[in-house]
Tab-separated table of C-alpha atoms and ligand atoms in Angstrom:
chain	number	residue	atom	x	y	z
A	88	MET	CA	222.435	22.042	133.421
A	89	THR	CA	220.227	24.028	135.833
A	90	ARG	CA	220.562	27.754	135.233
A	91	PRO	CA	222.383	29.509	138.091
A	92	GLN	CA	219.401	31.636	139.063
A	93	GLN	CA	217.359	28.467	139.628
A	94	LEU	CA	219.831	26.991	142.105
A	95	SER	CA	219.286	27.293	145.840
A	96	PRO	CA	221.835	29.491	147.649
A	97	ALA	CA	223.721	26.413	148.915
A	98	GLN	CA	223.679	24.808	145.456
A	99	PHE	CA	224.967	28.051	143.953
A	100	ALA	CA	227.778	28.163	146.536
A	101	ASP	CA	228.643	24.561	145.585
A	102	ARG	CA	228.601	25.503	141.879
A	103	MET	CA	230.970	28.393	142.611
A	104	LEU	CA	233.391	26.125	144.466
A	105	ALA	CA	233.176	23.427	141.771
A	106	ALA	CA	234.191	26.124	139.257
A	107	GLY	CA	237.144	27.052	141.468
A	108	GLN	CA	235.531	30.404	142.355
A	109	ARG	CA	235.218	31.220	146.023
A	110	ARG	CA	234.479	34.774	144.980
A	111	GLY	CA	232.713	36.346	142.049
A	112	TYR	CA	231.261	39.653	140.949
A	113	LEU	CA	229.021	41.411	138.461
A	114	VAL	CA	230.110	44.960	137.605
A	115	TYR	CA	228.142	47.382	135.412
A	116	GLU	CA	229.860	49.609	132.872
A	117	PRO	CA	227.497	52.540	132.203
A	118	SER	CA	229.270	53.780	129.042
A	119	THR	CA	228.679	50.471	127.219
A	120	ARG	CA	225.693	49.336	129.320
A	121	ALA	CA	227.478	46.041	129.822
A	122	LEU	CA	227.158	43.948	132.950
A	123	CYS	CA	230.382	41.962	133.292
A	124	GLY	CA	230.729	38.781	135.306
A	125	SER	CA	234.060	37.716	136.779
A	126	HIS	CA	233.606	34.143	135.466
A	127	SER	CA	231.285	32.374	133.031
A	128	LEU	CA	229.023	31.362	135.931
A	129	PHE	CA	228.562	35.016	136.857
A	130	GLN	CA	228.316	36.105	133.226
A	131	GLU	CA	225.329	33.789	132.866
A	132	LEU	CA	223.683	35.595	135.779
A	133	ALA	CA	224.673	38.963	134.299
A	134	ASP	CA	223.064	38.179	130.927
A	135	TRP	CA	219.860	37.037	132.605
A	136	LEU	CA	219.690	40.142	134.827
A	137	LEU	CA	220.235	42.497	131.892
A	138	ASP	CA	217.734	40.793	129.603
A	139	GLU	CA	214.986	39.644	131.920
A	140	VAL	CA	215.007	41.338	135.320
A	141	PRO	CA	213.490	44.836	135.559
A	142	ASP	CA	214.737	45.051	139.179
A	143	PHE	CA	218.224	45.455	137.728
A	144	GLN	CA	218.517	49.256	137.577
A	145	ALA	CA	222.099	49.808	136.431
A	146	HIS	CA	223.369	48.602	139.816
A	147	GLU	CA	227.069	49.410	139.994
A	148	ALA	CA	228.168	46.029	141.342
A	149	MET	CA	227.250	42.796	143.117
A	150	PHE	CA	229.789	40.739	145.019
A	151	PHE	CA	229.558	37.107	146.123
A	152	GLU	CA	231.733	34.981	148.372
A	153	VAL	CA	231.398	31.530	149.898
A	154	GLY	CA	232.304	31.745	153.587
A	155	PRO	CA	235.529	29.748	154.016
A	156	GLU	CA	234.395	27.996	157.218
A	157	SER	CA	230.612	28.485	157.209
A	158	GLY	CA	230.155	27.579	153.524
A	159	LEU	CA	227.359	30.212	153.470
A	160	LEU	CA	226.724	32.445	150.476
A	161	MET	CA	227.595	36.042	151.353
A	162	THR	CA	226.578	38.871	149.042
A	163	ALA	CA	226.871	42.660	148.783
A	164	PHE	CA	224.722	44.723	146.397
A	165	VAL	CA	225.983	48.181	145.462
A	166	HIS	CA	223.317	50.196	143.673
A	167	ASP	CA	224.370	53.822	143.263
A	168	THR	CA	227.320	55.513	144.949
A	169	ASN	CA	227.010	59.026	143.513
A	170	ARG	CA	226.203	60.455	146.937
A	171	GLY	CA	228.801	58.329	148.750
A	172	GLN	CA	229.673	54.805	149.845
A	173	ALA	CA	226.862	52.271	149.468
A	174	GLN	CA	225.193	51.916	152.828
A	175	GLY	CA	222.477	49.447	153.851
A	176	GLY	CA	221.855	46.660	156.348
A	177	LEU	CA	222.674	42.965	156.234
A	178	ARG	CA	219.772	40.567	155.877
A	179	ARG	CA	220.196	36.902	156.810
A	180	TRP	CA	217.292	34.998	155.383
A	181	ALA	CA	216.264	31.731	153.729
A	182	TYR	CA	215.534	31.767	149.990
A	183	THR	CA	214.163	29.183	147.560
A	184	ASP	CA	216.569	30.075	144.782
A	185	MET	CA	219.133	32.589	143.537
A	186	GLU	CA	216.481	34.411	141.566
A	187	SER	CA	214.806	35.471	144.816
A	188	VAL	CA	218.161	36.338	146.429
A	189	LEU	CA	219.137	38.556	143.504
A	190	LYS	CA	215.761	40.240	143.176
A	191	ASP	CA	215.664	40.946	146.922
A	192	GLY	CA	219.187	42.381	146.903
A	193	LEU	CA	218.561	44.497	143.802
A	194	ARG	CA	215.326	45.953	145.138
A	195	LEU	CA	216.597	46.527	148.669
A	196	SER	CA	219.805	48.245	147.556
A	197	ALA	CA	217.956	50.521	145.096
A	198	GLY	CA	215.533	51.353	147.919
A	199	MET	CA	218.506	52.373	150.079
A	200	THR	CA	219.735	54.775	147.383
A	201	ARG	CA	216.358	56.480	147.426
A	202	LYS	CA	216.016	56.408	151.197
A	203	ASN	CA	219.454	57.923	151.779
A	204	ALA	CA	218.989	60.577	149.089
A	205	LEU	CA	215.554	61.610	150.331
A	206	ALA	CA	216.890	61.828	153.894
A	207	GLY	CA	219.634	64.154	152.624
A	208	LEU	CA	222.419	61.755	153.651
A	209	TRP	CA	225.709	61.703	151.776
A	210	TRP	CA	225.576	57.954	151.287
A	211	GLY	CA	224.808	55.742	148.336
A	212	GLY	CA	222.555	52.680	148.395
A	213	GLY	CA	223.613	49.127	149.156
A	214	LYS	CA	222.449	45.965	150.851
A	215	GLY	CA	224.022	42.770	152.156
A	216	ILE	CA	222.485	39.320	152.224
A	217	ILE	CA	223.679	36.113	153.830
A	218	ALA	CA	221.527	33.694	151.863
A	219	GLN	CA	220.534	30.384	153.387
A	220	ASP	CA	218.471	27.522	151.986
A	221	GLU	CA	214.861	27.168	153.109
A	222	SER	CA	215.681	23.695	154.439
A	223	SER	CA	218.569	24.952	156.569
A	224	SER	CA	218.192	24.975	160.327
A	225	GLU	CA	219.034	27.965	162.532
A	226	LEU	CA	222.772	28.388	163.093
A	227	ALA	CA	224.156	27.316	166.464
A	228	PRO	CA	225.713	30.244	168.409
A	229	GLU	CA	229.343	29.449	167.491
A	230	ALA	CA	228.522	28.863	163.809
A	231	ARG	CA	226.559	32.106	163.789
A	232	ALA	CA	229.522	34.043	165.214
A	233	VAL	CA	231.792	32.499	162.565
A	234	ALA	CA	229.376	33.431	159.767
A	235	TYR	CA	229.160	37.074	160.845
A	236	ARG	CA	232.919	37.372	161.320
A	237	GLU	CA	233.341	35.995	157.824
A	238	TYR	CA	230.869	38.531	156.548
A	239	GLY	CA	232.945	41.280	158.156
A	240	SER	CA	236.077	40.036	156.389
A	241	PHE	CA	234.152	39.913	153.117
A	242	VAL	CA	233.115	43.555	153.624
A	243	SER	CA	236.721	44.526	154.452
A	244	SER	CA	237.847	42.965	151.189
A	245	LEU	CA	235.500	45.374	149.364
A	246	ARG	CA	237.649	48.276	150.587
A	247	GLY	CA	234.784	50.506	151.687
A	248	CYS	CA	232.572	50.618	148.599
A	249	TYR	CA	229.876	49.041	150.822
A	250	LEU	CA	229.153	49.686	154.505
A	251	THR	CA	226.961	47.200	156.298
A	252	ALA	CA	224.510	47.540	159.218
A	253	GLU	CA	221.622	45.715	160.885
A	254	ASP	CA	218.611	44.312	159.040
A	255	VAL	CA	216.176	41.412	159.335
A	256	GLY	CA	217.853	38.305	160.732
A	257	THR	CA	220.867	40.230	162.063
A	258	ARG	CA	220.952	41.185	165.746
A	259	PRO	CA	223.199	43.492	167.790
A	260	GLY	CA	225.406	40.518	168.823
A	261	ASP	CA	225.942	39.701	165.144
A	262	ILE	CA	227.031	43.279	164.455
A	263	ALA	CA	229.596	42.901	167.252
A	264	GLU	CA	231.032	39.873	165.410
A	265	ILE	CA	231.146	41.780	162.116
A	266	PHE	CA	232.931	44.632	163.856
A	267	ARG	CA	235.712	42.214	164.843
A	268	SER	CA	236.699	41.882	161.211
A	269	THR	CA	235.808	45.163	159.513
A	270	ARG	CA	235.582	48.885	160.175
A	271	PHE	CA	232.983	49.238	157.433
A	272	VAL	CA	229.982	48.579	159.667
A	273	THR	CA	227.549	50.814	161.536
A	274	CYS	CA	224.968	50.117	164.286
A	275	ILE	CA	227.843	48.909	166.426
A	276	ALA	CA	227.414	48.762	170.208
A	277	PRO	CA	227.592	52.002	172.226
A	278	GLU	CA	230.386	50.445	174.346
A	279	ALA	CA	232.483	50.318	171.181
A	280	GLY	CA	231.612	53.891	170.185
A	281	GLY	CA	228.621	53.044	168.029
A	282	SER	CA	224.997	54.107	168.137
A	283	GLY	CA	223.543	50.665	168.932
A	284	ASN	CA	220.220	49.270	167.802
A	285	PRO	CA	218.420	51.873	165.620
A	286	SER	CA	214.997	50.230	165.726
A	287	SER	CA	213.342	52.546	168.247
A	288	MET	CA	214.363	55.501	166.051
A	289	THR	CA	212.909	53.779	162.983
A	290	ALA	CA	209.702	53.255	164.934
A	291	ALA	CA	209.522	56.940	165.927
A	292	GLY	CA	210.162	58.031	162.324
A	293	THR	CA	207.409	55.758	161.020
A	294	VAL	CA	204.924	57.135	163.546
A	295	CYS	CA	205.940	60.689	162.565
A	296	ALA	CA	205.210	59.836	158.899
A	297	MET	CA	201.847	58.370	159.925
A	298	GLU	CA	200.981	61.680	161.598
A	299	ALA	CA	202.029	63.621	158.497
A	300	ALA	CA	199.868	61.426	156.268
A	301	LEU	CA	196.836	61.759	158.586
A	302	ASP	CA	197.384	65.523	158.545
A	303	PHE	CA	197.505	65.495	154.727
A	304	MET	CA	194.338	63.382	154.626
A	305	GLN	CA	192.668	65.769	157.098
A	306	LEU	CA	191.976	62.855	159.400
A	307	GLY	CA	193.398	64.384	162.550
A	308	SER	CA	195.855	62.442	164.663
A	309	ILE	CA	196.520	58.868	165.763
A	310	ALA	CA	194.132	59.420	168.688
A	311	GLY	CA	191.038	57.293	168.267
A	312	LYS	CA	192.441	55.282	165.343
A	313	THR	CA	192.557	51.510	164.963
A	314	ILE	CA	195.895	50.244	163.694
A	315	ALA	CA	196.706	46.806	162.313
A	316	LEU	CA	200.402	46.065	162.828
A	317	GLN	CA	201.959	43.155	160.963
A	318	GLY	CA	205.168	42.087	162.730
A	319	THR	CA	206.200	42.997	166.251
A	320	GLY	CA	209.967	42.606	165.994
A	321	ASN	CA	212.523	45.313	166.740
A	322	VAL	CA	210.586	48.098	165.004
A	323	GLY	CA	206.976	46.931	165.298
A	324	SER	CA	207.229	46.375	169.054
A	325	ALA	CA	208.759	49.854	169.495
A	326	MET	CA	205.865	51.434	167.568
A	327	ILE	CA	203.261	50.070	169.981
A	328	PRO	CA	204.001	52.349	172.994
A	329	LEU	CA	204.281	55.377	170.697
A	330	MET	CA	200.868	54.742	169.179
A	331	LEU	CA	199.304	54.021	172.587
A	332	GLU	CA	200.788	57.255	174.006
A	333	ARG	CA	199.134	59.129	171.136
A	334	GLY	CA	195.750	57.726	172.073
A	335	ALA	CA	195.296	54.915	169.539
A	336	GLU	CA	191.907	53.373	170.198
A	337	ARG	CA	192.974	49.832	169.351
A	338	ILE	CA	196.061	48.073	168.014
A	339	ILE	CA	195.778	44.634	166.449
A	340	ALA	CA	199.265	43.162	166.261
A	341	ALA	CA	200.227	39.875	164.634
A	342	ASP	CA	203.485	37.939	164.794
A	343	ILE	CA	204.663	34.437	163.981
A	344	SER	CA	206.868	34.287	167.058
A	345	SER	CA	205.104	32.976	170.193
A	346	GLU	CA	207.959	34.423	172.274
A	347	ARG	CA	207.220	37.913	170.966
A	348	ARG	CA	203.479	37.505	171.410
A	349	THR	CA	203.882	36.432	175.028
A	350	ALA	CA	206.230	39.357	175.744
A	351	LEU	CA	203.683	41.805	174.307
A	352	LEU	CA	200.805	40.364	176.304
A	353	ASP	CA	202.892	40.659	179.498
A	354	THR	CA	204.038	44.222	178.764
A	355	TYR	CA	200.721	45.678	177.646
A	356	ALA	CA	198.208	43.889	179.873
A	357	GLY	CA	195.167	46.151	180.223
A	358	GLU	CA	196.047	48.267	177.173
A	359	PRO	CA	193.915	48.285	173.990
A	360	LEU	CA	196.251	45.827	172.263
A	361	GLU	CA	195.069	42.600	170.690
A	362	VAL	CA	197.822	40.117	169.852
A	363	ARG	CA	197.250	37.559	167.120
A	364	SER	CA	199.214	34.559	166.027
A	365	SER	CA	200.440	34.392	162.437
A	366	ARG	CA	202.290	31.921	160.184
A	367	PRO	CA	205.131	32.625	157.745
A	368	GLY	CA	203.574	34.113	154.615
A	369	ASP	CA	200.250	34.732	156.389
A	370	LEU	CA	198.713	37.993	155.149
A	371	ASP	CA	195.256	37.780	156.783
A	372	LEU	CA	195.911	40.833	158.946
A	373	LEU	CA	196.029	43.041	155.864
A	374	ALA	CA	192.277	42.527	155.385
A	375	GLU	CA	191.481	43.638	158.953
A	376	PRO	CA	188.959	46.500	159.339
A	377	CYS	CA	191.107	49.388	160.627
A	378	ASP	CA	192.104	52.993	159.922
A	379	ILE	CA	195.826	52.423	159.466
A	380	LEU	CA	197.690	49.358	158.258
A	381	ALA	CA	201.342	49.197	159.309
A	382	PRO	CA	203.380	46.444	157.625
A	383	ALA	CA	206.398	45.849	159.884
A	384	ALA	CA	207.502	42.362	158.885
A	385	LEU	CA	208.759	41.524	155.393
A	386	GLY	CA	208.452	43.018	151.908
A	387	GLY	CA	206.134	42.172	148.996
A	388	VAL	CA	202.982	42.156	151.153
A	389	LEU	CA	201.144	44.724	148.999
A	390	ASN	CA	200.248	42.859	145.841
A	391	PRO	CA	197.265	41.996	143.616
A	392	LYS	CA	196.039	39.427	146.153
A	393	THR	CA	196.141	41.673	149.219
A	394	ILE	CA	195.385	45.166	147.875
A	395	PRO	CA	191.704	44.449	147.019
A	396	GLN	CA	191.210	43.188	150.621
A	397	ILE	CA	192.703	46.186	152.425
A	398	GLN	CA	190.181	48.123	154.508
A	399	ALA	CA	192.527	50.757	155.921
A	400	LYS	CA	192.519	54.301	154.521
A	401	LEU	CA	196.230	54.663	155.164
A	402	VAL	CA	199.118	52.221	154.751
A	403	CYS	CA	202.270	53.337	156.537
A	404	GLY	CA	204.770	50.895	158.006
A	405	PRO	CA	208.518	50.349	158.251
A	406	ALA	CA	208.914	47.087	156.278
A	407	ASN	CA	211.186	47.569	153.288
A	408	ASN	CA	209.804	47.032	149.765
A	409	GLN	CA	206.176	46.493	150.715
A	410	LEU	CA	204.971	46.739	147.103
A	411	LEU	CA	205.626	43.529	145.192
A	412	ASP	CA	205.732	45.575	141.995
A	413	ALA	CA	206.213	49.288	142.670
A	414	GLY	CA	204.492	50.582	139.504
A	415	ARG	CA	201.574	48.177	139.382
A	416	ASP	CA	200.817	47.919	143.096
A	417	GLY	CA	201.408	51.615	143.841
A	418	ALA	CA	198.849	52.459	141.141
A	419	ALA	CA	196.406	49.846	142.481
A	420	LEU	CA	196.489	51.428	145.956
A	421	GLU	CA	195.995	54.843	144.419
A	422	LYS	CA	193.036	53.564	142.411
A	423	ARG	CA	191.406	52.204	145.548
A	424	GLY	CA	191.828	55.586	147.233
A	425	ILE	CA	194.234	54.220	149.847
A	426	THR	CA	196.949	56.657	150.895
A	427	PHE	CA	200.313	54.917	150.913
A	428	VAL	CA	203.508	56.227	152.489
A	429	PRO	CA	206.386	54.462	150.694
A	430	ASP	CA	208.628	52.625	153.152
A	431	PHE	CA	211.773	54.515	152.179
A	432	VAL	CA	209.996	57.765	153.087
A	433	CYS	CA	208.940	56.691	156.581
A	434	ASN	CA	211.648	54.268	157.756
A	435	ARG	CA	214.737	56.469	157.235
A	436	MET	CA	215.578	56.924	160.919
A	437	GLY	CA	217.331	53.559	161.258
A	438	ILE	CA	219.980	54.638	158.804
A	439	VAL	CA	219.955	58.299	159.872
A	440	TYR	CA	220.664	57.209	163.441
A	441	CYS	CA	223.601	54.960	162.692
A	442	CYS	CA	225.256	56.166	159.503
A	443	ASN	CA	227.300	59.034	160.929
A	444	GLU	CA	228.806	57.173	163.876
A	445	GLN	CA	232.322	58.252	162.954
A	446	TYR	CA	231.427	61.894	163.588
A	447	GLY	CA	230.720	61.332	167.281
A	448	TYR	CA	227.759	62.291	169.432
A	449	VAL	CA	226.363	65.391	171.103
A	450	ASN	CA	223.412	65.710	173.461
A	451	GLY	CA	220.139	66.268	171.640
A	452	ASP	CA	222.022	65.692	168.399
A	453	PRO	CA	220.591	68.220	165.919
A	454	MET	CA	221.708	66.070	162.975
A	455	ILE	CA	219.294	63.410	164.223
A	456	ASP	CA	216.585	65.431	165.967
A	457	ARG	CA	215.923	67.698	163.002
A	458	HIS	CA	214.438	64.730	161.116
A	459	PHE	CA	211.549	64.843	163.622
A	460	ASP	CA	211.176	68.623	163.329
A	461	ARG	CA	207.828	69.325	161.652
A	462	ALA	CA	209.113	72.695	160.428
A	463	TRP	CA	212.308	71.433	158.700
A	464	SER	CA	211.818	70.981	154.968
A	465	GLY	CA	214.105	67.905	154.981
A	466	GLY	CA	212.342	66.296	157.963
A	467	ILE	CA	210.064	63.263	157.845
A	468	PHE	CA	206.847	65.233	158.366
A	469	LYS	CA	207.380	67.700	155.528
A	470	THR	CA	208.931	65.114	153.212
A	471	THR	CA	205.941	62.817	153.669
A	472	ARG	CA	203.564	65.677	152.966
A	473	ARG	CA	205.622	66.763	149.920
A	474	VAL	CA	205.426	63.244	148.454
A	475	LEU	CA	201.664	63.018	148.987
A	476	GLU	CA	201.081	66.542	147.664
A	477	LEU	CA	203.153	65.850	144.537
A	478	ALA	CA	201.225	62.631	143.944
A	479	ARG	CA	197.931	64.514	144.197
A	480	ALA	CA	199.096	67.399	141.998
A	481	SER	CA	200.610	65.101	139.355
A	482	ASP	CA	197.806	62.556	139.506
A	483	CYS	CA	200.315	59.781	140.071
A	484	SER	CA	200.869	57.241	142.831
A	485	ALA	CA	202.733	58.221	146.002
A	486	VAL	CA	205.458	55.765	145.130
A	487	ASP	CA	205.995	57.369	141.713
A	488	ALA	CA	206.122	60.809	143.341
A	489	ALA	CA	208.607	59.618	145.966
A	490	HIS	CA	210.768	57.958	143.287
A	491	HIS	CA	210.808	61.178	141.299
A	492	LEU	CA	211.917	63.292	144.272
A	493	ALA	CA	214.502	60.740	145.448
A	494	ASP	CA	215.953	60.066	141.991
A	495	GLU	CA	216.607	63.776	141.447
A	496	LEU	CA	218.466	63.957	144.764
A	497	ALA	CA	220.375	60.745	144.050
A	498	LYS	CA	221.982	62.364	140.987
A	499	ARG	CA	223.936	64.791	143.204
A	500	THR	CA	227.504	63.696	143.664
A	501	HIS	CA	229.204	63.767	147.069
A	502	PRO	CA	230.487	67.336	147.583
A	503	ILE	CA	233.917	66.224	148.832
A	504	TRP	CA	234.548	62.642	147.724
A	505	GLY	CA	232.817	62.675	144.344
A	506	HIS	CA	232.012	59.267	142.913
A	507	ARG	CA	234.827	57.599	144.845
A	508	ALA	CA	233.133	54.265	145.595
A	509	ARG	CA	232.830	53.679	141.846
A	510	LYS	CA	236.618	54.078	141.676
A	511	ILE	CA	236.963	51.549	144.503
A	512	ILE	CA	234.937	49.064	142.444
A	513	GLU	CA	237.167	49.690	139.418
A	514	SER	CA	240.222	49.108	141.611
A	515	LEU	CA	238.789	45.807	142.832
A	516	VAL	CA	238.323	44.683	139.225
A	517	VAL	CA	241.851	45.750	138.215
A	518	ASP	CA	243.334	44.000	141.240
A	519	ARG	CA	241.417	40.795	140.468
A	520	TRP	CA	239.473	40.861	143.753
A	521	GLU	CA	237.879	37.556	142.822
A	522	ARG	CA	241.255	35.820	142.972
A	523	GLY	CA	242.268	37.502	146.222
A	524	LYS	CA	243.376	35.492	149.159
A	525	VAL	CA	240.342	34.768	151.313
A	526	ARG	CA	241.953	35.074	154.738
B	177	NAD	P1	212.562	41.879	162.968
B	177	NAD	O1	213.114	40.663	162.315
B	177	NAD	O2	213.021	42.250	164.329
B	177	NAD	O3	210.953	41.810	163.008
B	177	NAD	C1	210.150	41.276	162.016
B	177	NAD	C2	209.010	40.557	162.730
B	177	NAD	O4	208.034	40.168	161.780
B	177	NAD	C3	209.452	39.304	163.467
B	177	NAD	O5	209.034	39.353	164.811
B	177	NAD	C4	208.749	38.182	162.696
B	177	NAD	O6	208.378	37.093	163.535
B	177	NAD	C5	207.536	38.898	162.170
B	177	NAD	N1	206.904	38.290	160.989
B	177	NAD	C6	207.465	37.718	159.896
B	177	NAD	N2	206.511	37.299	159.040
B	177	NAD	C7	205.322	37.633	159.613
B	177	NAD	C8	203.961	37.472	159.221
B	177	NAD	N3	203.618	36.875	158.079
B	177	NAD	N4	202.990	37.935	160.044
B	177	NAD	C9	203.304	38.528	161.215
B	177	NAD	N5	204.584	38.715	161.632
B	177	NAD	C10	205.560	38.258	160.847
B	177	NAD	O7	212.818	43.074	161.933
B	177	NAD	P2	212.760	44.629	162.252
B	177	NAD	O8	214.129	45.119	162.520
B	177	NAD	O9	211.656	44.893	163.227
B	177	NAD	O10	212.353	45.190	160.824
B	177	NAD	C11	211.016	45.088	160.349
B	177	NAD	C12	210.967	45.623	158.936
B	177	NAD	O11	211.382	46.988	158.930
B	177	NAD	C13	211.897	44.913	157.946
B	177	NAD	O12	211.289	44.867	156.680
B	177	NAD	C14	213.127	45.794	157.913
B	177	NAD	O13	213.835	45.664	156.686
B	177	NAD	C15	212.486	47.164	158.045
B	177	NAD	N6	213.391	48.179	158.576
B	177	NAD	C16	213.943	48.044	159.795
B	177	NAD	C17	214.788	49.031	160.302
B	177	NAD	C18	215.388	48.937	161.673
B	177	NAD	O14	215.849	49.965	162.213
B	177	NAD	N7	215.398	47.773	162.293
B	177	NAD	C19	215.073	50.163	159.533
B	177	NAD	C20	214.474	50.283	158.282
B	177	NAD	C21	213.636	49.280	157.818
């Protein structure tokens, strides 16, 4: 029989239902270092993750549910909740097999732990994925609304150990659907008391990190620089005006979406912006002669194939998990003398902007604005410099330096709530969450 990790998401959902399991989980027990599955199907995945997948980093739990009406595979990855509830956006994406779903979820949720810790937030790291098959067509509007409402109910069933938000494939309208069925979601619409789409903040944070890195490299400012921007979605498109305002000499932007390309050409006619067409998986832009390369599409783009081709002196972009293999590819960039700002150092503002919605809003919110303050030791500018300085002083890659700083901070337990989300997970296990009534 095909091993579960080799099944496509839809085949895995079918296998779950055939086994009478609409829900399933994997929960890690640190004292025994055991990863326990709720059913033999999940135990098979657990054994494989423990034995063969380095991306499994003692993640506290992973939850799976087949949407009752949509039939889609919904997942929540909870990495580390020492600093608070696991917080991280919901990705809806097409995957070849469960191996790629699991690896993506494991890496993204661990990245959120580091991002939140380094930003000084009292949140743990998590990530949600609605996994579709590569052959599946885009959901019709009503089916899409159903899927996101189901995801909200799934999150509610997890009792707050994971809070969801926006990520690739999930738009503000989808968040509104999630909010109909759970309170454990951020990035909700301002009309409903939320902070809305965080992408322009993420863009501003990334540009701030770029400036810090240029300062560290003694290369001045963005003025006069050529920037290659891969992906002009929510974040990439919001970076363009910021870089133009700062006097960028030329921006070469690529996207697979003709709609986005046309919108850019209309908006920036007469500006030094060149818009190129791209295909899914196309990485040609990474080899472009430029000063700064900004990956703003998907992860895994910095790898043994692309790194030798890179001509930029600095790589700094918002896409999560740009290094295919953090250790190997971080060292390869270092060896080539390319300064790299790890994504979780520069793209924190999306989560900073939305994660404290329940505390309300004030004008010129200092809890948000201070992240842009060049003088604040916890801000993006100084944090970026600290990472690059540590890498230089320790003769290690920037990603290793950033991991070191973030992992130390991630060990601190929430000053009021302690390790409460871990207790929520234990309660879910005791209460047989996997057998719970699914609405
Ligand atoms: P998005 O889906 O709005 O934009 C991604 C864009 O990349 C799309 O326009 C897509 O067509 C394009 N793309 C995909 N493959 C491409 C390729 N091979 N070449 C060129 N373009 C390609 O997503 P987003 O919200 O802009 O996020 C971008 C990245 O930043 C993601 O990795 C996301 O996880 C990360 N991120 C986003 C936020 C946020 O606030 N939105 C916060 C932190 C991190």
